[in-house]
Short mmCIF file of C-alpha atoms in Angstrom, two decimals:
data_model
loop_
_atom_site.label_atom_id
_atom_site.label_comp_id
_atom_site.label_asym_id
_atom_site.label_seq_id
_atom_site.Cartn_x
_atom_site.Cartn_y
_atom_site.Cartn_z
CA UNK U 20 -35.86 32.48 -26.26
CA UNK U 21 -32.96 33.96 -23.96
CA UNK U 22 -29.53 32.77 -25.93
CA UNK U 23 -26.49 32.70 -22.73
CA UNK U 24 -25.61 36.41 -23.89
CA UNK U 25 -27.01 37.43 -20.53
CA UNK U 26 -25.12 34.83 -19.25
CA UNK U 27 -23.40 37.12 -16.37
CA UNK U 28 -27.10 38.12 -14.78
CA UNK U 29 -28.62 34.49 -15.23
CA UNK U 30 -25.43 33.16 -13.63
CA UNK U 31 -26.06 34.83 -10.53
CA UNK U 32 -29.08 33.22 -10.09
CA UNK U 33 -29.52 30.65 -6.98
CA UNK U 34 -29.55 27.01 -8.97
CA UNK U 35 -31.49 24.21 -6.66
CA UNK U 36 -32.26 20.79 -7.45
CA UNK U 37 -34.92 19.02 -6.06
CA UNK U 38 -34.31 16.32 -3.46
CA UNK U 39 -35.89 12.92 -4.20
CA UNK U 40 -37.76 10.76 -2.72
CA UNK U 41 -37.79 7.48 -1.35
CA UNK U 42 -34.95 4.64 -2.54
CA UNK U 43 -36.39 2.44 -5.43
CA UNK U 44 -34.46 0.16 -8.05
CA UNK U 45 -36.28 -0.25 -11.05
CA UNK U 46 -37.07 3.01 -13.36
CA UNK U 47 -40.24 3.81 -14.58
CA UNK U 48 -40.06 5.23 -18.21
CA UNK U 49 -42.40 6.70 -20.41
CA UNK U 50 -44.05 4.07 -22.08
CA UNK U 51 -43.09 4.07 -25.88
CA UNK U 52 -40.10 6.66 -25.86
CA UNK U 53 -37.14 5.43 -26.79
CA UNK U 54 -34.67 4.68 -23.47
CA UNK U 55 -31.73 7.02 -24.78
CA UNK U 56 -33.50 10.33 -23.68
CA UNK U 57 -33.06 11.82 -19.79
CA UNK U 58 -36.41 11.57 -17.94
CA UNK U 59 -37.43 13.10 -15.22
CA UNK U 60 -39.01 12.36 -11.81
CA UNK U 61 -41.88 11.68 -10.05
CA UNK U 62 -45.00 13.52 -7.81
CA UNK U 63 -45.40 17.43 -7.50
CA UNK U 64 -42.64 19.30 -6.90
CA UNK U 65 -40.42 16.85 -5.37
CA UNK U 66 -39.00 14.66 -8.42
CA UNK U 67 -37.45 11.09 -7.90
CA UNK U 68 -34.77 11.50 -9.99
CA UNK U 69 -31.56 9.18 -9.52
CA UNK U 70 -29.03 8.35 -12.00
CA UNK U 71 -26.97 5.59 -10.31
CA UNK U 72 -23.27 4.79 -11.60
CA UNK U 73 -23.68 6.68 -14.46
CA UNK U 74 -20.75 8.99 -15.51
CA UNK U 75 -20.04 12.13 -16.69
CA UNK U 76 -21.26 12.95 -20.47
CA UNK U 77 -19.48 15.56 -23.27
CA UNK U 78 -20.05 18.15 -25.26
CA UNK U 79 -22.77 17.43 -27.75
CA UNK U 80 -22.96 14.24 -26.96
CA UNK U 81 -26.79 14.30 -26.31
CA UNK U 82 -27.69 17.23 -28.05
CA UNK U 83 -31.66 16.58 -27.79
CA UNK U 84 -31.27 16.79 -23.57
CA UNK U 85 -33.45 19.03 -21.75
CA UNK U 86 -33.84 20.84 -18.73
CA UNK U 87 -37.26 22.04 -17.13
CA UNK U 88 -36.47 24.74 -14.62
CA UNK U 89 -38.99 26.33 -12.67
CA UNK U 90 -38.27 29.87 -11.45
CA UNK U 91 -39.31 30.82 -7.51
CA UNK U 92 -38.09 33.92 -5.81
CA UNK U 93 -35.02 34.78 -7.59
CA UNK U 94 -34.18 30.45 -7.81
CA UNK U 95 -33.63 28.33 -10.79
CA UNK U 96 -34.80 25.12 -10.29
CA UNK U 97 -34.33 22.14 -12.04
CA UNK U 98 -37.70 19.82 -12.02
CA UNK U 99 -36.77 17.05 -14.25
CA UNK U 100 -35.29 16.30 -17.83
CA UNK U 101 -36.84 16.21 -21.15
CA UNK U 102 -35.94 15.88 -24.75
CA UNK U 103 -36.24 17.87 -28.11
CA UNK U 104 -38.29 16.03 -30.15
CA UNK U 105 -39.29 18.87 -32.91
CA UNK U 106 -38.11 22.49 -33.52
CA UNK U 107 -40.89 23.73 -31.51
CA UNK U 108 -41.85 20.65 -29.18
CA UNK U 109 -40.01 19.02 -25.55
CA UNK U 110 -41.13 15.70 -24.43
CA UNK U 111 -41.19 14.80 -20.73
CA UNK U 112 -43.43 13.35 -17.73
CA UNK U 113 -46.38 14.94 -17.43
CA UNK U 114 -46.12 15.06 -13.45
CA UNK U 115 -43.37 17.69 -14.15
CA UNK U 116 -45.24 20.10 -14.96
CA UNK U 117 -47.47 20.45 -12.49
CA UNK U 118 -51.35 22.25 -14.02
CA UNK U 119 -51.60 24.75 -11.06
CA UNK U 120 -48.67 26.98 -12.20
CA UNK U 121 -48.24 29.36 -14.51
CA UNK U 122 -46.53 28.84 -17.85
CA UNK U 123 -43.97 32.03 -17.33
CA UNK U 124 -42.91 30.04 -14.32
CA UNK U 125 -41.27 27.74 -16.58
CA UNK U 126 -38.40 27.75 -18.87
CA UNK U 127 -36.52 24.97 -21.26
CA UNK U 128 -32.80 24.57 -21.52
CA UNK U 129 -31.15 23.31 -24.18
CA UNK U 130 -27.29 22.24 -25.21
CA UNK U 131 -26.39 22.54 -21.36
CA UNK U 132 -23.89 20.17 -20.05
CA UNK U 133 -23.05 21.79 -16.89
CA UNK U 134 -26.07 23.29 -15.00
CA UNK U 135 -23.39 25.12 -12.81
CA UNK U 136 -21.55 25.98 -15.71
CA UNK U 137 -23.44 27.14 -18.82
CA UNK U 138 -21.29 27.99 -21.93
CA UNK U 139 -22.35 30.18 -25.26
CA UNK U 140 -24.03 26.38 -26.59
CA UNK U 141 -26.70 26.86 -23.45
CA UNK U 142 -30.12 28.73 -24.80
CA UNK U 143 -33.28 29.04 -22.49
CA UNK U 144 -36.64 28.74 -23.55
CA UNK U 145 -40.40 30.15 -22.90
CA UNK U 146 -43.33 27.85 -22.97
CA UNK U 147 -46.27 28.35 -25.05
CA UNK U 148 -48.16 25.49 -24.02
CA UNK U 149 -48.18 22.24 -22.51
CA UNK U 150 -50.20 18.99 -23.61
CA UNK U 151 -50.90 16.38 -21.23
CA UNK U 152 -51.98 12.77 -22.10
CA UNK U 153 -55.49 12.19 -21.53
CA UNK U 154 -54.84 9.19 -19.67
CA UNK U 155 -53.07 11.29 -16.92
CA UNK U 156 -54.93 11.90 -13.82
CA UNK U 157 -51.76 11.28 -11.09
CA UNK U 158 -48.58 9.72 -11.01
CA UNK U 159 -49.90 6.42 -10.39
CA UNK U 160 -52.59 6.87 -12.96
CA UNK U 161 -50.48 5.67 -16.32
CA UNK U 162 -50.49 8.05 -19.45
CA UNK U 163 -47.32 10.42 -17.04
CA UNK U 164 -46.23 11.80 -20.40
CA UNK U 165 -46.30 15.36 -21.82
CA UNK U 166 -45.26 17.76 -24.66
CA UNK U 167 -44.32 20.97 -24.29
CA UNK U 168 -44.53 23.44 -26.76
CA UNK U 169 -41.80 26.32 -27.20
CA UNK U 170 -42.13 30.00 -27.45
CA UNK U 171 -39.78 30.01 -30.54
CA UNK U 172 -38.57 27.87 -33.03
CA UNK U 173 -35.32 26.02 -32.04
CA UNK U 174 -31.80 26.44 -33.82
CA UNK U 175 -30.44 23.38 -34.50
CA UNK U 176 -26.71 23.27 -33.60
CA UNK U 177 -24.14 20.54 -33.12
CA UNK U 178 -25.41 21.17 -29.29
CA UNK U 179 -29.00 20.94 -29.70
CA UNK U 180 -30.71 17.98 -32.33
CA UNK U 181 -33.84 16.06 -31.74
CA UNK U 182 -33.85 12.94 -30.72
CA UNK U 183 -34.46 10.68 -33.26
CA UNK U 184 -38.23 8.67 -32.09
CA UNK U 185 -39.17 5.10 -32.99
CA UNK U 186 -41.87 4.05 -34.75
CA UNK U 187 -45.19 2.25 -32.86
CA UNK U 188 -43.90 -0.95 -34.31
CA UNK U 189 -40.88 -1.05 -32.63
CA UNK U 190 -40.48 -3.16 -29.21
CA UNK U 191 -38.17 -3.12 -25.70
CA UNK U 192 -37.63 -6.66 -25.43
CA UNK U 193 -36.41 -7.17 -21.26
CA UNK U 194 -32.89 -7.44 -21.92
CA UNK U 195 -31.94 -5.04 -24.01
CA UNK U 196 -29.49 -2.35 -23.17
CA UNK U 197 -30.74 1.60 -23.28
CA UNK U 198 -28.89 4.42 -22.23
CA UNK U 199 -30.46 6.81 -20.01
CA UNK U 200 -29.57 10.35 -18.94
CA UNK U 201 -29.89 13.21 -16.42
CA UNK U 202 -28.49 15.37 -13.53
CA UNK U 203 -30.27 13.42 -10.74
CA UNK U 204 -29.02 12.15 -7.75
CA UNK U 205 -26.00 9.87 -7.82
CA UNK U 206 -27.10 8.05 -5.02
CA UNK U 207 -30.22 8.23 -2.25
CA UNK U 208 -29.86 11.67 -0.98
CA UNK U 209 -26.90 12.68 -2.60
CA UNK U 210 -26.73 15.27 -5.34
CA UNK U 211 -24.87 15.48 -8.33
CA UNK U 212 -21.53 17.30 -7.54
CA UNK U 213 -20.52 20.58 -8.68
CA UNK U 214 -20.81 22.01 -11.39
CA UNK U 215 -23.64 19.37 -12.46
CA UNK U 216 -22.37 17.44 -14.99
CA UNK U 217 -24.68 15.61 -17.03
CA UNK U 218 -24.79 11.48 -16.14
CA UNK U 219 -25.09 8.77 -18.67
CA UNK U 220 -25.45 4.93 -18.07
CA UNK U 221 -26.51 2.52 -19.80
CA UNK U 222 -29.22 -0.03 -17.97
CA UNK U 223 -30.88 -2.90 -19.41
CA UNK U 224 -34.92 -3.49 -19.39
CA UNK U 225 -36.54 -5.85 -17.15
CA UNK U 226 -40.08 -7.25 -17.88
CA UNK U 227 -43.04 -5.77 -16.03
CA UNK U 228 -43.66 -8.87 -13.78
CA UNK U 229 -39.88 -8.68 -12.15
CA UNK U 230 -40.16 -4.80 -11.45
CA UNK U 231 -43.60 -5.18 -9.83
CA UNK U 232 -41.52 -8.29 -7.93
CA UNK U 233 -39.22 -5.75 -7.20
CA UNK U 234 -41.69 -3.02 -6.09
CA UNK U 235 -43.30 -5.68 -3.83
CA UNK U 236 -40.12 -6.72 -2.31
CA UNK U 237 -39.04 -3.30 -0.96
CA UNK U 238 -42.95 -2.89 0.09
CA UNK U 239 -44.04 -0.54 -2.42
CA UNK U 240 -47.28 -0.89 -3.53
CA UNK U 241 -46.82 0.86 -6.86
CA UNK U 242 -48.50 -1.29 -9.82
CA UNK U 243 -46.53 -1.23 -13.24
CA UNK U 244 -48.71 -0.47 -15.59
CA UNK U 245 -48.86 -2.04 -19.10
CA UNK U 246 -47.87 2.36 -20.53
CA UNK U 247 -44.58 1.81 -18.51
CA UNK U 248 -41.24 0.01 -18.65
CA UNK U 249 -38.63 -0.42 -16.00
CA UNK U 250 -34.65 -1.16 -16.19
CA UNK U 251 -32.30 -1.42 -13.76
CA UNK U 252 -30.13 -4.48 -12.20
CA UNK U 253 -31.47 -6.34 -8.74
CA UNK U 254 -28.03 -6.03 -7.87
CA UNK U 255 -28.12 -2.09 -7.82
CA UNK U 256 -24.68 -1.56 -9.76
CA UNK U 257 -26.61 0.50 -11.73
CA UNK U 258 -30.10 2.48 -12.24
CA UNK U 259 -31.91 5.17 -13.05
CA UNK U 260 -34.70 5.93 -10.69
CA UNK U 261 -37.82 8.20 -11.50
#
């Protein structure tokens, strides 16, 4: 664990984020999760990862937000978003974190706001390990979920809380409104400003037929699978793309 006490020699470090993809409306979450936590993109290295009218969160406001940054030659990198789901354990897409590379490649940040801007509520993280479903073969496979286990024990503060998980029972009826977060693109191509706030918006779900109607229209072959969900507006007002 690395508290922001080094802030001044971390700060120098070159911060990149990944340019997505492609242009697609509908979001593909992590099946089961519950839609108020910031997920993260798609294949490899090279993360879809959109956030589409959103605007800017605050302080604490979603304390259980995650970053997975991958270090390269001196660069910070952020891959994708997670969340903090225990003291010890980070929840994201298991395409993130790609098997090839080494774990000290890797580091978590929590309570950041700002990527460009980190405060004395910012701490970065080690990885111990990382779990991937057993479903997961690809990013078109299904099962594109992962944990990822800390170095150390987190500190909860008014900046960093777990997110609170639902239980199997629960259901995402199409329709219903979730809030999603991130530091993705705000539009195709075009990165979050300076100094990378973090985006909210809130999206409603669509059913799994319409998004693979959706898919087909803007000739993407992608199938929904029955592990994912999608949300968005046909319209495009607003969306959250992974």
């Amino acid at each position: 664990m690395r508290r922001w006490r080094r802030r001044h020699h971390e700060k120098n470090m070159t911060w990149t984020m990944w340019r997505p993809r492609g242009d697609v409306l509908p979001l593909l979450l992590l099946g089961g999760v519950l839609a108020s936590l910031a997920i993260p993109g798609s294949a490899s290295m090279t993360p879809y990862n959109r956030i589409v009218g959103g605007t800017d969160a605050v302080e604490g406001e979603w304390p259980w937000q995650a970053s997975l940054l991958y270090t390269e030659q001196g660069k910070l990198y952020h891959l994708c978003g997670g969340s903090l789901i225990t003291s010890r354990w980070v929840l994201t897409a298991a395409h993130c974190v790609n098997k090839g590379y080494s774990l000290d490649k890797y580091n978590v940040l929590l309570g950041a706001l700002r990527l460009l801007d980190l405060n004395s509520n910012a701490v970065f993280y080690s990885l111990e390990r990382i779990i991937y479903h057993s479903k997961y073969t690809g990013v078109t496979s299904g099962g594109d979920i992962a944990v990822i286990k800390l170095s150390s024990p987190v500190t909860y503060t008014k900046y960093i809380k777990p997110i609170c998980l639902p239980s199997t029972s629960v259901t995402f009826p199409p329709g219903m409104e979730c809030w999603v977060t991130g530091w993705g693109n705000i539009y195709t191509g075009v990165e979050l400003p300076s100094p990378k706030t973090l985006q909210k918006v809130m999206t409603p779900l669509i059913d799994r037929a319409t998004c693979q109607e959706m898919y087909h229209q803007a000739n993407k072959s992608y199938t929904i699978l029955e592990d994912m969900m999608c949300a968005g507006y046909k319209e495009g007002q607003k969306s959250f793309c992974q």
